[in-house]
mmCIF file of N, CA, C and O in Angstrom:
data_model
loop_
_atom_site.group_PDB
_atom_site.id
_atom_site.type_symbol
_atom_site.label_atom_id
_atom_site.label_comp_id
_atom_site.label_asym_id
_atom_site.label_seq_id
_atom_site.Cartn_x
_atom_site.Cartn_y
_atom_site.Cartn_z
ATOM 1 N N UNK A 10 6.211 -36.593 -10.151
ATOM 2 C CA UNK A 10 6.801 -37.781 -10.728
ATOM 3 C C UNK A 10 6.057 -39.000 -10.181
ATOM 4 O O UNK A 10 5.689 -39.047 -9.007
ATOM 5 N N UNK A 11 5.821 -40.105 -11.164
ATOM 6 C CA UNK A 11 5.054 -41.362 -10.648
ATOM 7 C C UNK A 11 5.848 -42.449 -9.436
ATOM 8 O O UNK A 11 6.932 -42.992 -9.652
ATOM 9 N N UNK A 12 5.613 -42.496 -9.062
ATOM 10 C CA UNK A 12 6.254 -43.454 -8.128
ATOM 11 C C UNK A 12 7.034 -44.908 -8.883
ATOM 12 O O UNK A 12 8.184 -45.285 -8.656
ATOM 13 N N UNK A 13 6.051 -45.549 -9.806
ATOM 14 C CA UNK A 13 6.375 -46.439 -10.477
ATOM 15 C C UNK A 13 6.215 -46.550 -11.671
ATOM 16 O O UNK A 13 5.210 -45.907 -11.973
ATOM 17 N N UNK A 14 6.881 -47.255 -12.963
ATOM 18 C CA UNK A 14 6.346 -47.210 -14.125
ATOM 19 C C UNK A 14 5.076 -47.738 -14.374
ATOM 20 O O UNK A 14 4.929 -48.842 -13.851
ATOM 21 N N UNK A 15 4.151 -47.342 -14.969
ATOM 22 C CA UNK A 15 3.400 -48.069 -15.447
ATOM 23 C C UNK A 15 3.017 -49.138 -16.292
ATOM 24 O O UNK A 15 1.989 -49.811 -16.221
ATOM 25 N N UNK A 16 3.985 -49.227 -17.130
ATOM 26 C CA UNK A 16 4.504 -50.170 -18.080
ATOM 27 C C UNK A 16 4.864 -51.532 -17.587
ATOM 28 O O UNK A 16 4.287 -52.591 -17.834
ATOM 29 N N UNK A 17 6.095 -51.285 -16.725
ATOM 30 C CA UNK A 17 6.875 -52.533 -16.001
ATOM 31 C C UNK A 17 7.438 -52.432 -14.868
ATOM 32 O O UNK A 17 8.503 -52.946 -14.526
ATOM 33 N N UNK A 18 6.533 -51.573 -14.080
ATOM 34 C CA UNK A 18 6.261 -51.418 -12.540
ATOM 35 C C UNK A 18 7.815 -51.233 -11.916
ATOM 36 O O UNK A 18 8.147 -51.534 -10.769
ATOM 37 N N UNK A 19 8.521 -50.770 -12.763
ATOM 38 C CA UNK A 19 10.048 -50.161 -12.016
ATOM 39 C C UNK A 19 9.404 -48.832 -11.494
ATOM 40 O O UNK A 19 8.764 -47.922 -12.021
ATOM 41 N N UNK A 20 10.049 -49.239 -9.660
ATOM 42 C CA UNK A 20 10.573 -48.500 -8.817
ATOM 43 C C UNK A 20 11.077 -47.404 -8.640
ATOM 44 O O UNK A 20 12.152 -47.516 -8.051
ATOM 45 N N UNK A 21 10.682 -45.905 -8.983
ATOM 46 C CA UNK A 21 11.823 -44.887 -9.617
ATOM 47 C C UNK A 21 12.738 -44.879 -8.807
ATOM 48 O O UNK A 21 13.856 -45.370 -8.960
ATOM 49 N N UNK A 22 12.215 -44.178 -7.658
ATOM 50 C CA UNK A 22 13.250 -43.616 -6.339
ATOM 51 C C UNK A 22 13.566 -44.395 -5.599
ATOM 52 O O UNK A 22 13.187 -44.062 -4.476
ATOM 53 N N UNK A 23 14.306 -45.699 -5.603
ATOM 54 C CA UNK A 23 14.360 -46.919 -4.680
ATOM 55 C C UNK A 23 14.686 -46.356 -3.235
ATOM 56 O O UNK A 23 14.109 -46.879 -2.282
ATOM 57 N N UNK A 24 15.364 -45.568 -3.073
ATOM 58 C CA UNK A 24 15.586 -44.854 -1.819
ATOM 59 C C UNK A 24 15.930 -43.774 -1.311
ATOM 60 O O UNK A 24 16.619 -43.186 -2.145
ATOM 61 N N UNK A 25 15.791 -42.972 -0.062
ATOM 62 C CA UNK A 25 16.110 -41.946 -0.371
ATOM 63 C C UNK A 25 17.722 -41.376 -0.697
ATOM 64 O O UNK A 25 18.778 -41.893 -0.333
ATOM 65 N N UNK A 26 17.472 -39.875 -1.680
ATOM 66 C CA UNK A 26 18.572 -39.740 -2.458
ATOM 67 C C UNK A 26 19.206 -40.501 -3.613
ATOM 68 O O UNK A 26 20.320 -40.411 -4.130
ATOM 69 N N UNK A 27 18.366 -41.123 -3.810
ATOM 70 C CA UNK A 27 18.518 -42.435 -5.278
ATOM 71 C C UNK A 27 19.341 -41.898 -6.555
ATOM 72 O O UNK A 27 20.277 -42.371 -7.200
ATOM 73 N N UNK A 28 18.260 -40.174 -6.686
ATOM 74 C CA UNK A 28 18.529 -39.707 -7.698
ATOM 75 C C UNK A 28 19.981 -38.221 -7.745
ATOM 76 O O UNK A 28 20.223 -37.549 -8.747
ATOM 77 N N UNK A 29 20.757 -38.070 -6.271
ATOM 78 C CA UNK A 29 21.636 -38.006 -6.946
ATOM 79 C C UNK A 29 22.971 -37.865 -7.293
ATOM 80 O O UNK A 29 23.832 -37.048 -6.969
ATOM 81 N N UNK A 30 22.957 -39.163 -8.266
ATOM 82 C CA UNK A 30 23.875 -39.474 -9.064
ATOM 83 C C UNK A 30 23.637 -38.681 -10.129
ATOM 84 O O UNK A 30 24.546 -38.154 -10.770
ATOM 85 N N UNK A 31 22.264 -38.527 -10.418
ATOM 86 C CA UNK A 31 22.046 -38.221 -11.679
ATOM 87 C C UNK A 31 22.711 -36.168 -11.877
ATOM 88 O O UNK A 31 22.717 -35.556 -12.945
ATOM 89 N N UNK A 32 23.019 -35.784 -10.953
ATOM 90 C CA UNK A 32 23.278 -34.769 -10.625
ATOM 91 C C UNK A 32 24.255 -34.388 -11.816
ATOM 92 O O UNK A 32 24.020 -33.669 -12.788
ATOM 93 N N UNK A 33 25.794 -35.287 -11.363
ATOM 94 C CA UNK A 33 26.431 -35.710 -12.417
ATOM 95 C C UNK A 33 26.186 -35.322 -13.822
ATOM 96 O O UNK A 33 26.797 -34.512 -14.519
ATOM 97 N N UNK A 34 24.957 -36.221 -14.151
ATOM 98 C CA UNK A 34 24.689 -36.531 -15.660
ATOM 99 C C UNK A 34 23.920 -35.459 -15.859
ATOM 100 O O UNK A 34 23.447 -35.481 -16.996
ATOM 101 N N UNK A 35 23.503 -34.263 -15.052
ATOM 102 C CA UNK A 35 23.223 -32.988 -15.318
ATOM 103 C C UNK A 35 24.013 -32.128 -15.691
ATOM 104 O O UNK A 35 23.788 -31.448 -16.693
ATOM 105 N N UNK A 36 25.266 -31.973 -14.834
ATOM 106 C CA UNK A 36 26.314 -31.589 -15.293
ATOM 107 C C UNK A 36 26.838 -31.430 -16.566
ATOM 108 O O UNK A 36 27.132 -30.481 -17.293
ATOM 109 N N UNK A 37 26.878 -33.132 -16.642
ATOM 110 C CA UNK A 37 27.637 -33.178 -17.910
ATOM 111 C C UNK A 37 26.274 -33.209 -19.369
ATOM 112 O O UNK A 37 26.621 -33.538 -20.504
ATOM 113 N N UNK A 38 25.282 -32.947 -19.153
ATOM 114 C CA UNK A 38 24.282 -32.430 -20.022
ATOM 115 C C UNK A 38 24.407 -31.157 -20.529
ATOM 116 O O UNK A 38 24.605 -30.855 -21.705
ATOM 117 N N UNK A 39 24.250 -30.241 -19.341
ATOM 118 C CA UNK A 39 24.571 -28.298 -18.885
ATOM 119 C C UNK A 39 25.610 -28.492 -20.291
ATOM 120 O O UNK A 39 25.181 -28.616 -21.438
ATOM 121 N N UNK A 40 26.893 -28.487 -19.942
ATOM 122 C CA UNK A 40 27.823 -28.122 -20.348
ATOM 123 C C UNK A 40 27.697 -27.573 -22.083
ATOM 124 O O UNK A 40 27.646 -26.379 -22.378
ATOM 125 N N UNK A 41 27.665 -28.642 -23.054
ATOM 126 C CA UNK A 41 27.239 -28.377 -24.332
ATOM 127 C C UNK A 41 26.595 -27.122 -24.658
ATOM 128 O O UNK A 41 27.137 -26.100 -25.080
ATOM 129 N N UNK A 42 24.942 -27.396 -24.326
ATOM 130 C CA UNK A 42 24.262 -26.141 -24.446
ATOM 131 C C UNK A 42 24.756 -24.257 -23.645
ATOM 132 O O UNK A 42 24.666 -23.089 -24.024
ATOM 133 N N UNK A 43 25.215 -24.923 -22.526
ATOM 134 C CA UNK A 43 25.339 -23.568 -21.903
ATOM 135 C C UNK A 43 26.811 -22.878 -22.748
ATOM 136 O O UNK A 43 27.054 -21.688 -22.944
ATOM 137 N N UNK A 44 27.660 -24.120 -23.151
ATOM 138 C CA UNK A 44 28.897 -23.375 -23.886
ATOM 139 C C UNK A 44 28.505 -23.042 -24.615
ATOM 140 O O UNK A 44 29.002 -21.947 -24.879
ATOM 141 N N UNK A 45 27.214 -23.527 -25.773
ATOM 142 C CA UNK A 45 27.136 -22.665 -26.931
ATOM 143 C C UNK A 45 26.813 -21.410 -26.922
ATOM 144 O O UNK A 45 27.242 -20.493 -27.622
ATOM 145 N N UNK A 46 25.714 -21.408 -25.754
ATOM 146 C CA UNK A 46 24.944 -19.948 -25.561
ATOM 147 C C UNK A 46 25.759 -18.906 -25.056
ATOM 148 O O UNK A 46 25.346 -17.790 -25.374
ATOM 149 N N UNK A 47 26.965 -18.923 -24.249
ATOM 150 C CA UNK A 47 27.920 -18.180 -23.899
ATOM 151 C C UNK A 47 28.748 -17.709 -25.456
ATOM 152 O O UNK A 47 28.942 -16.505 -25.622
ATOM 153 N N UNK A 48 29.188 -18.650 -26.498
ATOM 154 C CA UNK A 48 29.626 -18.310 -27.340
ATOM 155 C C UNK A 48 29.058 -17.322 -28.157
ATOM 156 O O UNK A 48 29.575 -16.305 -28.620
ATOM 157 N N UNK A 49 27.984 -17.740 -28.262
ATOM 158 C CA UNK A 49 27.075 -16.920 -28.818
ATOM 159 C C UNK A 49 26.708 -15.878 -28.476
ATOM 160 O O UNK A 49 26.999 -14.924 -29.198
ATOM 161 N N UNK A 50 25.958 -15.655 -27.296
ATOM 162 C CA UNK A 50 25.877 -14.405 -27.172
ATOM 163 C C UNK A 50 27.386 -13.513 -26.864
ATOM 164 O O UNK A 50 27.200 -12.323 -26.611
ATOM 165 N N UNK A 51 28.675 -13.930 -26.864
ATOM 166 C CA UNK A 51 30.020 -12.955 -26.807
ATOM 167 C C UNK A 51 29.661 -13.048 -28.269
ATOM 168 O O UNK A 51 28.588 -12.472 -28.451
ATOM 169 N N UNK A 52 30.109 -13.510 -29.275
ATOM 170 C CA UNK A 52 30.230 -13.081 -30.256
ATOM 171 C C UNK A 52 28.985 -11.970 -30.742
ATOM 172 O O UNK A 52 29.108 -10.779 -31.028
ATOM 173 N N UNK A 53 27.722 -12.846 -30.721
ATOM 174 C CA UNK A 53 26.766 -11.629 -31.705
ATOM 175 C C UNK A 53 26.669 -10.305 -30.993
ATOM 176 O O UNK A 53 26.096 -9.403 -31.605
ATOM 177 N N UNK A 54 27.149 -10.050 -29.776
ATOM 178 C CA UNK A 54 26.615 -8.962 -28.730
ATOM 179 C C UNK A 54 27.780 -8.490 -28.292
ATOM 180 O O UNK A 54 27.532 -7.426 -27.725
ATOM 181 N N UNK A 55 29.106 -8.757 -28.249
ATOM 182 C CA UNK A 55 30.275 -7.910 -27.770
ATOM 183 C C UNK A 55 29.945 -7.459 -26.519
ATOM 184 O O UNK A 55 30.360 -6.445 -25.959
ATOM 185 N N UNK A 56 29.343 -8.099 -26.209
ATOM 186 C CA UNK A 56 29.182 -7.997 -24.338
ATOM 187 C C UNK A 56 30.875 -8.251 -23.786
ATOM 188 O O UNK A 56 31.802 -8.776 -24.403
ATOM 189 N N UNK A 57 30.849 -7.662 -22.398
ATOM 190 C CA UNK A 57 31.896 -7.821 -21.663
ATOM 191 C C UNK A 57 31.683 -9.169 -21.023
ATOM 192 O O UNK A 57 30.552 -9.641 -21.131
ATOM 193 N N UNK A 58 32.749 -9.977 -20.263
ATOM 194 C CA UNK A 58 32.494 -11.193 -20.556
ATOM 195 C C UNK A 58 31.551 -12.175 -19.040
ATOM 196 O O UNK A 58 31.106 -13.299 -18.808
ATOM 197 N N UNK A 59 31.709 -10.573 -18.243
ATOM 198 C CA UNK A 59 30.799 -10.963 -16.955
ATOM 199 C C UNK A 59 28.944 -11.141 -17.312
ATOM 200 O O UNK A 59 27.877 -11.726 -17.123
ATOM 201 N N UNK A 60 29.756 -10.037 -17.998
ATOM 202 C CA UNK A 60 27.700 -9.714 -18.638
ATOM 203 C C UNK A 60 27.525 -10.415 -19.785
ATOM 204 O O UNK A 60 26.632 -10.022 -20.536
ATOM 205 N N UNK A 61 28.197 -11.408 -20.111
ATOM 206 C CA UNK A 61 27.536 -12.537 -21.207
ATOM 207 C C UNK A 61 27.606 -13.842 -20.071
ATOM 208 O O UNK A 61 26.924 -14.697 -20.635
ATOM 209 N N UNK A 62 27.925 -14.246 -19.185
ATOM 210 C CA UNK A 62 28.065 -15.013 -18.229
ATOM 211 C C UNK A 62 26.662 -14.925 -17.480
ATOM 212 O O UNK A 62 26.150 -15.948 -17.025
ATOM 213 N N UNK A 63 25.977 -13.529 -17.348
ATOM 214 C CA UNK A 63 24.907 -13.444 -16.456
ATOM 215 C C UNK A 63 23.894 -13.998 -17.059
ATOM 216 O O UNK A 63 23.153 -14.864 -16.595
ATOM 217 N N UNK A 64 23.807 -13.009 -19.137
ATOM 218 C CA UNK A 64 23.103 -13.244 -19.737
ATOM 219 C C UNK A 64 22.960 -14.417 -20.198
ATOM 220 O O UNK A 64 21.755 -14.514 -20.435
ATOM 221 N N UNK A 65 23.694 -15.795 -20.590
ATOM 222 C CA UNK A 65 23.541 -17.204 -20.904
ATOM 223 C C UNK A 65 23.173 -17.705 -19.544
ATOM 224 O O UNK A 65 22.701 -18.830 -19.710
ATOM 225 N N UNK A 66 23.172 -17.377 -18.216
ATOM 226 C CA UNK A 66 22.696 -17.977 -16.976
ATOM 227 C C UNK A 66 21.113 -17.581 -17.416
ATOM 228 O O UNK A 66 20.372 -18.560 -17.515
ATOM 229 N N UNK A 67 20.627 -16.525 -17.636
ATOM 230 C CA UNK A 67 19.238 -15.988 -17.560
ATOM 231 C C UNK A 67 18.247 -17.282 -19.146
ATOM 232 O O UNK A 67 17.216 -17.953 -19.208
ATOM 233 N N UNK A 68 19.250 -16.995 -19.949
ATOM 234 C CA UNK A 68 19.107 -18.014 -21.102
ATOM 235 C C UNK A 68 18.596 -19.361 -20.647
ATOM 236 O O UNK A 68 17.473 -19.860 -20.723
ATOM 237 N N UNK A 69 19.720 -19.803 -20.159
ATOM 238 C CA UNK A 69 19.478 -21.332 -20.066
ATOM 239 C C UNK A 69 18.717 -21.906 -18.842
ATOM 240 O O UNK A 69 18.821 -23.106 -18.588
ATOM 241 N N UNK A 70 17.969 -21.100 -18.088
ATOM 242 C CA UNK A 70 16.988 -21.553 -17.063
ATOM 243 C C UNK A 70 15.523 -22.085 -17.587
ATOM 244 O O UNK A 70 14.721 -22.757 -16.938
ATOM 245 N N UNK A 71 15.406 -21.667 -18.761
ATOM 246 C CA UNK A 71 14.084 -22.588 -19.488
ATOM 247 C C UNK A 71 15.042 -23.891 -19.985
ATOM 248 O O UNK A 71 14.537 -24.635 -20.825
ATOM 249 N N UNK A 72 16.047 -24.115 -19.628
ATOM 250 C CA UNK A 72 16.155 -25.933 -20.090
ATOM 251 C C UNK A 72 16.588 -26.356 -18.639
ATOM 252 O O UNK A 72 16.993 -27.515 -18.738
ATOM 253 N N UNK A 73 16.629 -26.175 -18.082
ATOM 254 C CA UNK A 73 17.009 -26.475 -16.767
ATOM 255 C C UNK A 73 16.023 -27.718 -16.334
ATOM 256 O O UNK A 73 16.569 -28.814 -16.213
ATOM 257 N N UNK A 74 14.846 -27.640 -16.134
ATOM 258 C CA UNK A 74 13.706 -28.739 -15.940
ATOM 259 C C UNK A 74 13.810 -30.315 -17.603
ATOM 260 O O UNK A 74 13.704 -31.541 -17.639
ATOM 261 N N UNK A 75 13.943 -29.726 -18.143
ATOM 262 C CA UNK A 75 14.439 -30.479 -19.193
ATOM 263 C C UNK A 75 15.659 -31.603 -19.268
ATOM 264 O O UNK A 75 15.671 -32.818 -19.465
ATOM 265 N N UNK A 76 16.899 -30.389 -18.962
ATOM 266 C CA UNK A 76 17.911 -31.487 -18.716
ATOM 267 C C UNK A 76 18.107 -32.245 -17.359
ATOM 268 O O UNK A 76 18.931 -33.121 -17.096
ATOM 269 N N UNK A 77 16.898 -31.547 -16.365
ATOM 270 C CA UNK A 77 17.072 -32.582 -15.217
ATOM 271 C C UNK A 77 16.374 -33.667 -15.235
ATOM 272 O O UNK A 77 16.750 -34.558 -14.474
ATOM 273 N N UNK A 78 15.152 -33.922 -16.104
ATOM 274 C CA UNK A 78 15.015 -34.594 -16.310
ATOM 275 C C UNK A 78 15.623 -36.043 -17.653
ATOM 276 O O UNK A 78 15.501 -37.263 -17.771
ATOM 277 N N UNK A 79 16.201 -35.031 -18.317
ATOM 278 C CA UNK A 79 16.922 -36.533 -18.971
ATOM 279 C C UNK A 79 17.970 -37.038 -18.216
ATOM 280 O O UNK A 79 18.391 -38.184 -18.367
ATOM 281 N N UNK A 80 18.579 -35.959 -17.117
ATOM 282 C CA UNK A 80 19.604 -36.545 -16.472
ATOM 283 C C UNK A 80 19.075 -37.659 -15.513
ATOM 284 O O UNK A 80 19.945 -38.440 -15.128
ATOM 285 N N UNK A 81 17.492 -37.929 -14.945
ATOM 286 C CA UNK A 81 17.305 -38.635 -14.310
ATOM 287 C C UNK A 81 17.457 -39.581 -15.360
ATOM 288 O O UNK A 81 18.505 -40.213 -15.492
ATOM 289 N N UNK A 82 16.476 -39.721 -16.121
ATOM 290 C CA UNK A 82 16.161 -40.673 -17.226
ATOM 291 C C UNK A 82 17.526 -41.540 -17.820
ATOM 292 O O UNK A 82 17.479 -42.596 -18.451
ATOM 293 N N UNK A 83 18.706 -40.801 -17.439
ATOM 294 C CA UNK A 83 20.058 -41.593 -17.727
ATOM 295 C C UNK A 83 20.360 -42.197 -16.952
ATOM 296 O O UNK A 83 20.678 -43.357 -17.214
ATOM 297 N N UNK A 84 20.411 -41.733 -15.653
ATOM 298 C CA UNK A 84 21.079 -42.164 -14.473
ATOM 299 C C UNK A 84 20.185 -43.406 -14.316
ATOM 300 O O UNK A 84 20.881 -44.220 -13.709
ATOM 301 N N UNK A 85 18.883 -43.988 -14.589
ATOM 302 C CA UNK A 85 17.749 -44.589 -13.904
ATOM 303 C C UNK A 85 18.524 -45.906 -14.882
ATOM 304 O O UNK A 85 18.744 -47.035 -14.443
ATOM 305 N N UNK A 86 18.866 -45.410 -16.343
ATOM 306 C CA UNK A 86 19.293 -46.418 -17.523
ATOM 307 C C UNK A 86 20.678 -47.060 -16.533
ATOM 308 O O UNK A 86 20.601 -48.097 -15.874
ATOM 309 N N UNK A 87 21.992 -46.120 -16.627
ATOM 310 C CA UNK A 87 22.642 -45.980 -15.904
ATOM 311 C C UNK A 87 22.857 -47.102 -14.840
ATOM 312 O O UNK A 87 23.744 -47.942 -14.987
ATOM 313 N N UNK A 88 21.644 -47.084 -13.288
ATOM 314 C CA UNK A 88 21.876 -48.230 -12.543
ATOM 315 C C UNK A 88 21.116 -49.294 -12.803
ATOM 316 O O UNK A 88 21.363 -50.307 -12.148
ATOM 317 N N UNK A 89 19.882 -49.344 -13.927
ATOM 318 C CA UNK A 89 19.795 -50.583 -14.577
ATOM 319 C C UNK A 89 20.541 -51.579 -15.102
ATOM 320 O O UNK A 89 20.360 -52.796 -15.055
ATOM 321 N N UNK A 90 21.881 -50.581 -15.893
ATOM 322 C CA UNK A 90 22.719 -51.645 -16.546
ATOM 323 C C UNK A 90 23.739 -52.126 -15.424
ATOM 324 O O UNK A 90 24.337 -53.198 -15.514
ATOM 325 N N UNK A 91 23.887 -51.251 -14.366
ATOM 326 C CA UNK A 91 24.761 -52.225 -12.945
ATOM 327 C C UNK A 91 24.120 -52.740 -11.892
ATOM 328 O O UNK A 91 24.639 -53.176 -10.865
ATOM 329 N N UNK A 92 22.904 -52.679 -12.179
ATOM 330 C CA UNK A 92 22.280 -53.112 -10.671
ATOM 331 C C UNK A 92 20.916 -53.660 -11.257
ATOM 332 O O UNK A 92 20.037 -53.273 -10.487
ATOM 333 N N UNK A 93 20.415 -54.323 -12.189
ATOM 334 C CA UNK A 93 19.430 -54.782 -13.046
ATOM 335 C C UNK A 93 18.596 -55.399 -12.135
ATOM 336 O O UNK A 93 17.420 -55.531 -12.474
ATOM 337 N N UNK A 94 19.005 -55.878 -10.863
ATOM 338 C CA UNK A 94 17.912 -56.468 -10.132
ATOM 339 C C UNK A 94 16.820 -55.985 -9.282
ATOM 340 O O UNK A 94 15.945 -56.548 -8.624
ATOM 341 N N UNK A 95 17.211 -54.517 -9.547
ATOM 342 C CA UNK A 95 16.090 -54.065 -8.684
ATOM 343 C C UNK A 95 15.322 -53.193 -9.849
ATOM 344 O O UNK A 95 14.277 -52.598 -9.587
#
């Protein structure tokens, strides 16, 4: 990750542990996708419901880098709109 924008020289990580809040907004990212994929695979697969739990964990680790990053990308929006001065 760049240290600063290049654009308009914002600061990513102002300090340490900056980013997380954004933890949060991972969370609440996860949720959507991982409920669908649980639905999904119980229904099309009649899996038992431990072993559709394992299998949507194994699923959703290729978005994992994805939604951590929009979760930064929110959180960064996030303390812009309360803390705009830095």
């Amino acid at each position: 990750m760049h240290e600063k924008c290049s654009v308009c020289g914002l600061k990513y990580e102002r300090e340490p542990g900056y980013f997380l809040g954004a933890m949060y907004f991972s969370y609440i990212l996860s949720i959507p996708p991982g409920l669908g994929i649980v639905l999904l695979l119980w229904r099309w697969t009649g899996w038992p419901f431990n072993t559709v739990m394992i299998g949507a964990f194994f699923c959703y680790l290729p978005l994992v880098p994805v939604v951590t990053r929009w979760a930064r990308v929110v959180w960064i929006y996030v303390d812009q709109y309360f803390d705009p001065a830095h």
